[in-house]
Short mmCIF file of C-alpha atoms in Angstrom, two decimals:
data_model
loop_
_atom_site.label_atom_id
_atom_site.label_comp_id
_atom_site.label_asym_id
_atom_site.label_seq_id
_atom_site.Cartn_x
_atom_site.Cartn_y
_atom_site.Cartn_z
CA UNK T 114 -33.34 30.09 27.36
CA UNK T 115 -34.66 27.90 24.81
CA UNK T 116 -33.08 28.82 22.11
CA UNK T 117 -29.72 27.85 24.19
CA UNK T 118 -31.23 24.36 24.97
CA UNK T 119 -31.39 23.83 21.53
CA UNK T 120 -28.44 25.14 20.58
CA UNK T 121 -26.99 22.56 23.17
CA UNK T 122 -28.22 19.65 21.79
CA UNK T 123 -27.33 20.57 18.32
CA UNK T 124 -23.90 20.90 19.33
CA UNK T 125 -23.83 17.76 21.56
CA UNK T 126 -24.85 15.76 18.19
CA UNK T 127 -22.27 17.55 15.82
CA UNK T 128 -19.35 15.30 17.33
CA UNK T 129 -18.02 13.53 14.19
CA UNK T 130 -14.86 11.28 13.67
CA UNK T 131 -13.11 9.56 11.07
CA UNK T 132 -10.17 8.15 10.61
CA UNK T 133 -7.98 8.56 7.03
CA UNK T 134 -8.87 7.04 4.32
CA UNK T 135 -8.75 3.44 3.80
CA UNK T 136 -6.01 2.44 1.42
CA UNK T 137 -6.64 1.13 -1.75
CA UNK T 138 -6.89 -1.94 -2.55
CA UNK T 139 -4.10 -3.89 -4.11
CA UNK T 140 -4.31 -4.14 -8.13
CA UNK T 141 -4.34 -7.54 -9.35
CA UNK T 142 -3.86 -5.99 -13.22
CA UNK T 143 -0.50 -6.43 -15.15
CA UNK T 144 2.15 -3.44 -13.47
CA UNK T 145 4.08 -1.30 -16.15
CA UNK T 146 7.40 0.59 -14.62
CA UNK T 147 7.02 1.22 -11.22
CA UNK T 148 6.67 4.34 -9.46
CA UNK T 149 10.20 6.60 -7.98
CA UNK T 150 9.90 5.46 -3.98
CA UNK T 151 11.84 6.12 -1.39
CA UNK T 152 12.10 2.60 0.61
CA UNK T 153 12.18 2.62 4.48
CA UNK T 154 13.26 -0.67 4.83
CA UNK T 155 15.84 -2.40 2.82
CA UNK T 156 16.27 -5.47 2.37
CA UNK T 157 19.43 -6.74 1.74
CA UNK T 158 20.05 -9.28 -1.47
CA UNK T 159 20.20 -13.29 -1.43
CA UNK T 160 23.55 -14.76 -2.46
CA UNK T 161 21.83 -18.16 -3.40
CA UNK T 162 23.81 -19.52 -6.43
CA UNK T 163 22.02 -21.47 -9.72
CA UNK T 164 23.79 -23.94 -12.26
CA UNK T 165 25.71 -22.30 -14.48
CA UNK T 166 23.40 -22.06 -17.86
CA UNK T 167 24.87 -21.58 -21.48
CA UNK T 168 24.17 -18.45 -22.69
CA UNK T 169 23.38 -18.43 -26.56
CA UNK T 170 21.95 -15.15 -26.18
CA UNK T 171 18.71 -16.61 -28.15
CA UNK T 172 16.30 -13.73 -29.95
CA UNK T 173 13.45 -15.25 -27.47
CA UNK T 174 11.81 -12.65 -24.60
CA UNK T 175 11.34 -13.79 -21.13
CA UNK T 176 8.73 -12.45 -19.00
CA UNK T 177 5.72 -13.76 -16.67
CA UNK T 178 2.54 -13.46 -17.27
CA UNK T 179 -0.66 -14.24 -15.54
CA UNK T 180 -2.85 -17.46 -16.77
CA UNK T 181 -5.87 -15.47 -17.10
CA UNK T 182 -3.87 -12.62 -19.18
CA UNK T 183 -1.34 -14.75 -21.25
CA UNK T 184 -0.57 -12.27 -23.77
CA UNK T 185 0.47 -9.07 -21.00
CA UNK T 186 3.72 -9.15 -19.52
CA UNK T 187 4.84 -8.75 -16.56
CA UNK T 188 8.26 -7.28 -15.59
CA UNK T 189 7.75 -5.94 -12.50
CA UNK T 190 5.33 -6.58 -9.28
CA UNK T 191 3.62 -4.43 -6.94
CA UNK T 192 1.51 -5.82 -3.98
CA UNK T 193 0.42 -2.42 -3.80
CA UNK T 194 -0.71 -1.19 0.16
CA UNK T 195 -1.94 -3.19 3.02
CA UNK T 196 -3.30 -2.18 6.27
CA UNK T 197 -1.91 -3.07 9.34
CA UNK T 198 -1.34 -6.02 10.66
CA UNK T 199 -0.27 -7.09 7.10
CA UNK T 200 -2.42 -9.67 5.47
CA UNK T 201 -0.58 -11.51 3.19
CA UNK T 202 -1.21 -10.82 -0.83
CA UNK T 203 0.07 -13.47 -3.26
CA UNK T 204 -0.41 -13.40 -7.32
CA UNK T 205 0.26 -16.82 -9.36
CA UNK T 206 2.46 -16.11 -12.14
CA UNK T 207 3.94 -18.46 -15.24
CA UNK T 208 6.96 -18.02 -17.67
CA UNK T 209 6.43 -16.86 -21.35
CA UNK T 210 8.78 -17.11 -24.19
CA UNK T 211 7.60 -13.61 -26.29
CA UNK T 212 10.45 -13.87 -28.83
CA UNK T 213 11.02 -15.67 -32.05
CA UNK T 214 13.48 -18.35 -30.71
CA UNK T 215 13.81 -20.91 -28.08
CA UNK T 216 14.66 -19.93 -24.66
CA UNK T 217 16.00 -21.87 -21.88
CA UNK T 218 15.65 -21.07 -18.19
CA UNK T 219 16.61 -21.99 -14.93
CA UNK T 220 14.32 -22.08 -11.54
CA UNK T 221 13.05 -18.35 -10.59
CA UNK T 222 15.50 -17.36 -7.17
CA UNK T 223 14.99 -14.35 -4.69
CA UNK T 224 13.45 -13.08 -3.15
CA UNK T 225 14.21 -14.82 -0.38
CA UNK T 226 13.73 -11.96 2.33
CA UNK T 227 10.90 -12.65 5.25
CA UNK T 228 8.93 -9.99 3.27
CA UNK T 229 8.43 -11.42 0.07
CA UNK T 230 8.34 -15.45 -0.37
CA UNK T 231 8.18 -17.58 -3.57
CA UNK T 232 6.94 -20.55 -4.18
CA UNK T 233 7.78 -22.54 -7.66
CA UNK T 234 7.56 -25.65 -9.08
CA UNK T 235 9.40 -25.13 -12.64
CA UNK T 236 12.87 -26.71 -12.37
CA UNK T 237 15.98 -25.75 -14.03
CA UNK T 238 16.70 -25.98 -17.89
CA UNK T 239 13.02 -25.59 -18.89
CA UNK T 240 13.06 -24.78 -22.71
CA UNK T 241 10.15 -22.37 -23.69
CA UNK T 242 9.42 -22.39 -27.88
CA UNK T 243 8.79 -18.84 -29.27
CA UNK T 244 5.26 -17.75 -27.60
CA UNK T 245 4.99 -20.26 -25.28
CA UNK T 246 3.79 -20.14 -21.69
CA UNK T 247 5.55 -22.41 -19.00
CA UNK T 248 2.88 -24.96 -17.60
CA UNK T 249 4.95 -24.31 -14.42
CA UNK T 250 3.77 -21.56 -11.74
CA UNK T 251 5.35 -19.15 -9.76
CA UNK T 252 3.38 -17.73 -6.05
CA UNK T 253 4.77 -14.59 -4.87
CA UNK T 254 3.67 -13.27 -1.54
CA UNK T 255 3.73 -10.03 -0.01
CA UNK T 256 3.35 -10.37 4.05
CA UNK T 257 5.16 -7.58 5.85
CA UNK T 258 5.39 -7.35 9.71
CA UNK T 259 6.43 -3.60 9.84
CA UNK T 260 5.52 -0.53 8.53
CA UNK T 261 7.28 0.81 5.24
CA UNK T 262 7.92 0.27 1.91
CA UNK T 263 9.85 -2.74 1.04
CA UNK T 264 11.44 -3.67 -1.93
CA UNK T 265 13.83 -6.73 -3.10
CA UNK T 266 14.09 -8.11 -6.73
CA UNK T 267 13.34 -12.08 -8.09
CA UNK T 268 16.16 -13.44 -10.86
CA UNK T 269 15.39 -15.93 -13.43
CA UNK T 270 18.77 -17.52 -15.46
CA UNK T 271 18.32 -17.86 -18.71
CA UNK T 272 19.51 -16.77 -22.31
CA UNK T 273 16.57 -14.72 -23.12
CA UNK T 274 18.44 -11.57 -25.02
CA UNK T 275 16.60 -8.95 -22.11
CA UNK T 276 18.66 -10.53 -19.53
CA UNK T 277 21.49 -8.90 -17.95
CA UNK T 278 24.51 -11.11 -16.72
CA UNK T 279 22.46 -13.97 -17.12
CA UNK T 280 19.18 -13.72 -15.68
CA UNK T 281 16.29 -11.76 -16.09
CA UNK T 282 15.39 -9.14 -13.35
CA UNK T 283 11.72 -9.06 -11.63
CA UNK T 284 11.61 -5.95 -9.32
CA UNK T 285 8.96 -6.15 -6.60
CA UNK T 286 7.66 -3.86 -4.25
CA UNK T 287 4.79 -3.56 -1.22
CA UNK T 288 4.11 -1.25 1.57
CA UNK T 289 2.45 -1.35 4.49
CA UNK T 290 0.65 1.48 7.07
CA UNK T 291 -1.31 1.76 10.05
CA UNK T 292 -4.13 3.70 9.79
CA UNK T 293 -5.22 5.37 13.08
CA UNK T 294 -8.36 4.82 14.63
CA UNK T 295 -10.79 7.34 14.86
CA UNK T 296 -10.92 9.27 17.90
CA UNK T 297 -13.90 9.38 19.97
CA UNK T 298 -14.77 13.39 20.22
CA UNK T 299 -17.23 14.51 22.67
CA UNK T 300 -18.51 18.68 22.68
CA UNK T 301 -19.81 20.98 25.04
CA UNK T 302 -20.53 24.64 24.93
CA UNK T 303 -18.70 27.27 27.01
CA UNK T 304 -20.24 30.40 26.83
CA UNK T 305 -19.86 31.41 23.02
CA UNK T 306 -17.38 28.86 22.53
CA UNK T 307 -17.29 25.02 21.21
CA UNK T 308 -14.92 22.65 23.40
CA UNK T 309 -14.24 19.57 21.42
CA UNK T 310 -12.14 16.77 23.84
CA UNK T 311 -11.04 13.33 22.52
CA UNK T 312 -9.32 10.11 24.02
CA UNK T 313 -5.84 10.18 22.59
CA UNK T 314 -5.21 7.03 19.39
CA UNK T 315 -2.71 4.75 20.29
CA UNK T 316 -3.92 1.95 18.21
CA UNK T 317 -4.54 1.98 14.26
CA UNK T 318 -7.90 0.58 12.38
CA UNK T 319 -6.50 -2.78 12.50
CA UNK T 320 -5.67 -2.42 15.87
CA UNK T 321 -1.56 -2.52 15.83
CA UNK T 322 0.30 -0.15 18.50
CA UNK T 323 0.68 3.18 16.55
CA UNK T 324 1.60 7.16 17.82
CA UNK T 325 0.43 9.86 15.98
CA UNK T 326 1.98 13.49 15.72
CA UNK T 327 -1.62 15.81 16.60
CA UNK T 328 -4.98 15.73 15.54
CA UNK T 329 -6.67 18.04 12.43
CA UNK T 330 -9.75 19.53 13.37
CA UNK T 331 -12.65 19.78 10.48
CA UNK T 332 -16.00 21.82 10.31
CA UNK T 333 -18.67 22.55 8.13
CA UNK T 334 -22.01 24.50 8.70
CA UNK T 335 -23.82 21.33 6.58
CA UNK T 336 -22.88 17.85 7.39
CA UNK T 337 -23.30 17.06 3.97
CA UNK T 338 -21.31 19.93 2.31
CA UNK T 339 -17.34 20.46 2.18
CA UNK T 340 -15.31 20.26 5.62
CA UNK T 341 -12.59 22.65 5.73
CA UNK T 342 -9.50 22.96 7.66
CA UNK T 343 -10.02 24.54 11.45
CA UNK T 344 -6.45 24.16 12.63
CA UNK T 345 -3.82 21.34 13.97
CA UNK T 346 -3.30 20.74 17.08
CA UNK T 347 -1.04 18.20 19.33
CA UNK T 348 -3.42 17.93 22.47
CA UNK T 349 -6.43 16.09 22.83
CA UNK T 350 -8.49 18.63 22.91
CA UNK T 351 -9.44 22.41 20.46
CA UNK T 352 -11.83 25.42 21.27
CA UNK T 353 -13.48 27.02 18.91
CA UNK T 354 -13.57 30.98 20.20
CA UNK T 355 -16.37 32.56 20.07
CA UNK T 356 -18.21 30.68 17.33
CA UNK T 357 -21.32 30.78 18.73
CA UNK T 358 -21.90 34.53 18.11
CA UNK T 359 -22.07 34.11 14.36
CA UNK T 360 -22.46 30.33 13.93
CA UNK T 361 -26.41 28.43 14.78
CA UNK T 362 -24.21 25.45 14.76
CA UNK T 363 -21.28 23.49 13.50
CA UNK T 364 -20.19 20.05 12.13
CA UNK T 365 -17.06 18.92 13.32
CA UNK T 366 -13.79 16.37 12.35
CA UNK T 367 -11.14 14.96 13.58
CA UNK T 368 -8.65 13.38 11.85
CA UNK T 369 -5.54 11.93 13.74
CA UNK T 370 -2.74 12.27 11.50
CA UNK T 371 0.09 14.39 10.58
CA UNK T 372 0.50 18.66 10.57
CA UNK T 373 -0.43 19.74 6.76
#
């Protein structure tokens, strides 16, 4: 009868959840070619029109770098992933003439979606000597207010030979997710088996409305060793059969998320 008591307890304090884990945060280093994705939300192309510029089709390189990194370019942007609700995630950028001859260039345009946002003060017809860096700076901010990946792409005119049609292409790119919260297990013991219940997630880490598709139940024999895989399940709620004839006691998991 003891033994059972303690068994009891042991199993009352095994209740363990977690939710996934956090995303990483985004990195503020120079992005090389960005990563095959396939974007859940679109977003469709600004139509805003620049002065037209002469194109010489000068020998000189556009690209933006970062004030702190002068000499790394930067041809692409990734805000990388934030949680749920979405804080916003800006980088300050400048122009840099890499080439061997004078460029000139026009105002940085799009994107102009509610996702992304500039802000700029360089003007139009800025001329950039070979290896220089515009004094002028460029914001771009990343501040979703759905979950997905979102992509759209920033134009800068000029005559920079690794422009196409007349501007310079920046493609940029963010997602965001909602994490679920952890679910709150609870166990008991029924005869030889382990009845773990839990209060179904409706809200993510962050707290935005979220559903989830089941729950994946962990255990382990040590809290501190490897979990492995019990099963999926779409209820609340997962017996263990008949554990207790071969198991002292068991650390447990549960993970909302999707079916492996």
């Amino acid at each position: 009868m003891k033994l059972w008591t303690v068994l009891v307890l042991a199993m009352l304090c095994t209740a363990q959840a977690f939710s996934e884990p956090a995303p990483r945060t985004p990195d503020t280093r120079p992005q090389g070619n960005l990563p095959s994705l396939n974007a859940t939300s679109n977003i469709a192309p600004s139509h805003s029109l620049t002065p037209d510029l002469p194109i010489t089709w000068s020998q000189g390189f556009l690209a933006l770098v970062r004030s702190s990194a002068p000499n790394d370019t930067i041809l692409n942007w990734d805000a990388g992933t934030v949680e749920c609700p979405g804080v916003a995630y800006s980088v300050y950028l400048h122009p840099k003439n890499f080439g061997p001859e004078d460029i000139t260039l026009c105002a940085p345009v799009e994107p102009e979606s509610p996702v992304f946002s500039r802000l700029t003060d360089c003007e139009c017809y800025n001329s950039l000597a070979p290896y220089q860096m515009s004094p002028c700076s460029l914001r771009i901010e990343f501040h979703p207010s759905s979950d997905g990946t979102f992509r759209d792409t920033m134009r800068i005119q000029t005559d920079s030979w690794n422009s196409y049609g007349g501007f310079v292409r920046i493609p940029v790119v963010g997602r965001r997710v909602s994490t679920p919260a952890s679910p709150n297990v609870v166990i008991s013991i029924q005869g030889d088996d382990a009845r773990l219940i839990w209060n179904p997630v409706r809200l993510s880490s962050g707290g935005c409305p979220t559903s989830v598709p089941g729950y994946l139940v962990y255990y382990s024999p040590d809290n501190n060793g490897a979990y492995r895989l019990l099963s999926f399940t779409p209820d609340t709620s997962y017996v263990h059969t008949g554990v207790l004839i071969s198991e002292g006691g068991l650390f447990y998991q549960v993970v909302a998320g999707p079916q492996p």
